[in-house]
């Protein structure tokens, strides 16, 4: 099987999983999310395909996070290992998706079209929302913000192009 066919089959499996109903267990859904996140970095996808895929990953990650929060709300600190590991994995997954958004934003900035300025703002907002969710899950888990979180947030805000708009 050639590389593009394998890539297409892998992408089809990811899209099928994302289109399906989430499982009942957020931890098992999180493991599946982690295994499928590699597809977001596929260089053979067009920018619009990557944007759509990232949006689906973002929605699934936020769904998993929303279903995982009640577990954190009822837990005592320090978290037991069976909650600490999934919380750390969820935080990392949210930040990985945000990083994929940053890569797409950088690609869009290289092809700078004024008509796509609003798209930069929207994509940056999605990524910043994921960074904020990672920060919230970390706080609920009794953990410090991951190293570099605020720098990531600043880079994503700069990528939105709003700083340039403020100066105009």
CSV table of C-alpha atoms in Angstrom, one decimal:
chain,number,residue,atom,x,y,z
A,1,UNK,CA,0.0,0.0,0.0
A,2,UNK,CA,1.4,3.4,-0.9
A,3,UNK,CA,2.0,6.2,1.5
A,4,UNK,CA,-0.9,8.4,0.3
A,5,UNK,CA,-3.4,5.5,0.5
A,6,UNK,CA,-2.2,4.7,4.1
A,7,UNK,CA,-2.6,8.3,5.0
A,8,UNK,CA,-6.1,8.4,3.5
A,9,UNK,CA,-7.1,5.3,5.3
A,10,UNK,CA,-5.8,6.7,8.6
A,11,UNK,CA,-7.6,10.0,8.0
A,12,UNK,CA,-10.8,8.1,7.2
A,13,UNK,CA,-10.5,6.2,10.5
A,14,UNK,CA,-10.0,9.4,12.4
A,15,UNK,CA,-12.9,11.2,10.7
A,16,UNK,CA,-15.2,8.1,11.4
A,17,UNK,CA,-14.2,8.2,15.0
A,18,UNK,CA,-14.8,12.0,15.3
A,19,UNK,CA,-18.2,11.7,13.5
A,20,UNK,CA,-19.3,9.0,15.9
A,21,UNK,CA,-20.9,9.4,19.3
A,22,UNK,CA,-18.4,9.9,22.2
A,23,UNK,CA,-18.0,6.9,24.5
A,24,UNK,CA,-19.4,6.9,28.0
A,25,UNK,CA,-16.0,6.9,29.6
A,26,UNK,CA,-14.0,10.1,29.1
A,27,UNK,CA,-10.7,8.4,30.0
A,28,UNK,CA,-11.1,5.8,27.2
A,29,UNK,CA,-12.2,8.6,24.8
A,30,UNK,CA,-9.1,10.6,25.8
A,31,UNK,CA,-6.9,7.6,24.9
A,32,UNK,CA,-8.5,7.4,21.5
A,33,UNK,CA,-8.1,11.2,21.0
A,34,UNK,CA,-4.4,10.9,21.8
A,35,UNK,CA,-3.9,8.1,19.3
A,36,UNK,CA,-5.7,10.1,16.5
A,37,UNK,CA,-4.0,13.5,17.1
A,38,UNK,CA,-1.1,12.5,14.8
A,39,UNK,CA,-3.5,13.1,11.9
A,40,UNK,CA,-3.7,16.8,12.7
A,41,UNK,CA,-0.1,17.2,11.7
A,42,UNK,CA,-0.5,15.5,8.3
A,43,UNK,CA,1.3,17.7,5.8
A,44,UNK,CA,-0.6,16.2,2.8
A,45,UNK,CA,-3.8,17.9,4.0
A,46,UNK,CA,-4.8,21.3,2.7
A,47,UNK,CA,-5.1,24.2,5.1
A,48,UNK,CA,-8.9,24.1,5.0
A,49,UNK,CA,-8.9,20.3,5.6
A,50,UNK,CA,-6.5,20.8,8.6
A,51,UNK,CA,-8.8,23.6,9.9
A,52,UNK,CA,-11.8,21.3,9.7
A,53,UNK,CA,-10.0,18.5,11.3
A,54,UNK,CA,-8.7,20.7,14.1
A,55,UNK,CA,-12.2,22.0,14.7
A,56,UNK,CA,-13.5,18.4,15.1
A,57,UNK,CA,-10.6,17.6,17.5
A,58,UNK,CA,-11.2,20.8,19.5
A,59,UNK,CA,-14.9,19.9,19.9
A,60,UNK,CA,-14.1,16.4,20.9
A,61,UNK,CA,-11.4,17.4,23.4
A,62,UNK,CA,-13.7,20.0,24.9
A,63,UNK,CA,-16.5,17.4,25.2
A,64,UNK,CA,-14.1,15.0,26.9
A,65,UNK,CA,-13.0,17.8,29.2
A,66,UNK,CA,-16.6,18.6,30.1
A,67,UNK,CA,-17.3,15.0,31.0
A,68,UNK,CA,-14.0,14.7,33.0
A,69,UNK,CA,-14.5,17.8,35.1
A,70,UNK,CA,-17.1,16.2,37.5
A,71,UNK,CA,-14.5,13.6,38.4
A,72,UNK,CA,-12.1,16.4,39.4
A,73,UNK,CA,-14.8,18.3,41.3
A,74,UNK,CA,-15.6,15.4,43.5
A,75,UNK,CA,-11.9,14.3,44.0
A,76,UNK,CA,-9.8,15.2,47.0
A,77,UNK,CA,-6.3,16.6,46.6
A,78,UNK,CA,-3.8,15.3,46.0
A,79,UNK,CA,-5.4,13.5,43.2
A,80,UNK,CA,-5.1,9.7,43.1
A,81,UNK,CA,-3.0,8.3,40.3
A,82,UNK,CA,-6.1,7.1,38.4
A,83,UNK,CA,-7.2,10.7,38.1
A,84,UNK,CA,-3.9,12.5,37.9
A,85,UNK,CA,-2.6,10.7,34.8
A,86,UNK,CA,-5.8,11.3,32.7
A,87,UNK,CA,-5.9,15.0,33.9
A,88,UNK,CA,-2.2,15.4,32.8
A,89,UNK,CA,-2.9,13.7,29.5
A,90,UNK,CA,-6.0,15.8,28.9
A,91,UNK,CA,-4.0,19.0,29.6
A,92,UNK,CA,-1.3,17.8,27.2
A,93,UNK,CA,-3.8,16.9,24.5
A,94,UNK,CA,-5.5,20.3,24.7
A,95,UNK,CA,-2.1,22.0,24.3
A,96,UNK,CA,-1.1,19.7,21.4
A,97,UNK,CA,-4.3,20.7,19.5
A,98,UNK,CA,-3.6,24.4,20.3
A,99,UNK,CA,-0.1,23.9,18.9
A,100,UNK,CA,-1.5,22.5,15.7
A,101,UNK,CA,-3.7,25.6,15.5
A,102,UNK,CA,-0.5,27.7,15.9
A,103,UNK,CA,1.1,25.9,13.0
A,104,UNK,CA,-1.9,26.5,10.8
A,105,UNK,CA,-1.9,30.2,11.9
A,106,UNK,CA,1.7,30.5,11.0
A,107,UNK,CA,1.0,29.0,7.6
A,108,UNK,CA,-1.9,31.4,7.0
A,109,UNK,CA,0.3,34.3,8.0
A,110,UNK,CA,3.0,33.3,5.4
A,111,UNK,CA,0.3,33.5,2.8
A,112,UNK,CA,-1.1,36.7,4.2
A,113,UNK,CA,-4.3,37.7,2.6
A,114,UNK,CA,-6.2,40.6,4.1
A,115,UNK,CA,-9.5,38.8,3.4
A,116,UNK,CA,-8.4,36.0,5.8
A,117,UNK,CA,-7.7,38.4,8.7
A,118,UNK,CA,-11.0,37.4,10.4
A,119,UNK,CA,-10.0,33.7,10.0
A,120,UNK,CA,-6.8,34.3,11.9
A,121,UNK,CA,-8.8,35.8,14.8
A,122,UNK,CA,-11.2,32.9,14.9
A,123,UNK,CA,-8.5,30.2,14.7
A,124,UNK,CA,-6.5,32.0,17.4
A,125,UNK,CA,-9.6,32.3,19.6
A,126,UNK,CA,-10.2,28.5,19.2
A,127,UNK,CA,-6.6,27.8,20.2
A,128,UNK,CA,-6.7,30.3,23.1
A,129,UNK,CA,-9.9,28.6,24.3
A,130,UNK,CA,-8.0,25.3,24.4
A,131,UNK,CA,-5.1,26.8,26.4
A,132,UNK,CA,-7.6,28.3,28.8
A,133,UNK,CA,-9.3,24.9,29.2
A,134,UNK,CA,-5.9,23.3,29.9
A,135,UNK,CA,-5.2,25.9,32.6
A,136,UNK,CA,-8.6,25.3,34.2
A,137,UNK,CA,-8.2,21.5,34.2
A,138,UNK,CA,-4.7,21.9,35.7
A,139,UNK,CA,-6.1,24.2,38.4
A,140,UNK,CA,-8.9,21.7,39.2
A,141,UNK,CA,-6.3,19.0,39.4
A,142,UNK,CA,-4.3,21.0,41.9
A,143,UNK,CA,-1.4,21.4,39.5
A,144,UNK,CA,0.6,24.4,38.5
A,145,UNK,CA,0.1,25.8,35.0
A,146,UNK,CA,2.2,23.8,32.5
A,147,UNK,CA,5.6,25.3,31.7
A,148,UNK,CA,5.3,27.8,28.9
A,149,UNK,CA,1.5,28.0,29.0
A,150,UNK,CA,1.5,31.8,29.2
A,151,UNK,CA,4.0,32.1,26.4
A,152,UNK,CA,1.9,29.9,24.2
A,153,UNK,CA,-1.1,32.1,25.0
A,154,UNK,CA,0.8,35.2,24.1
A,155,UNK,CA,2.1,33.7,20.8
A,156,UNK,CA,-1.5,32.7,19.9
A,157,UNK,CA,-2.8,36.1,20.6
A,158,UNK,CA,0.0,37.7,18.5
A,159,UNK,CA,-0.9,35.2,15.7
A,160,UNK,CA,-4.4,36.6,15.6
A,161,UNK,CA,-3.1,39.8,14.1
A,162,UNK,CA,-5.1,41.9,16.6
A,163,UNK,CA,-1.9,43.7,17.7
A,164,UNK,CA,-1.5,45.1,14.2
A,165,UNK,CA,-5.1,46.1,14.1
A,166,UNK,CA,-4.7,48.0,17.4
A,167,UNK,CA,-1.8,50.0,15.8
A,168,UNK,CA,-3.8,50.9,12.7
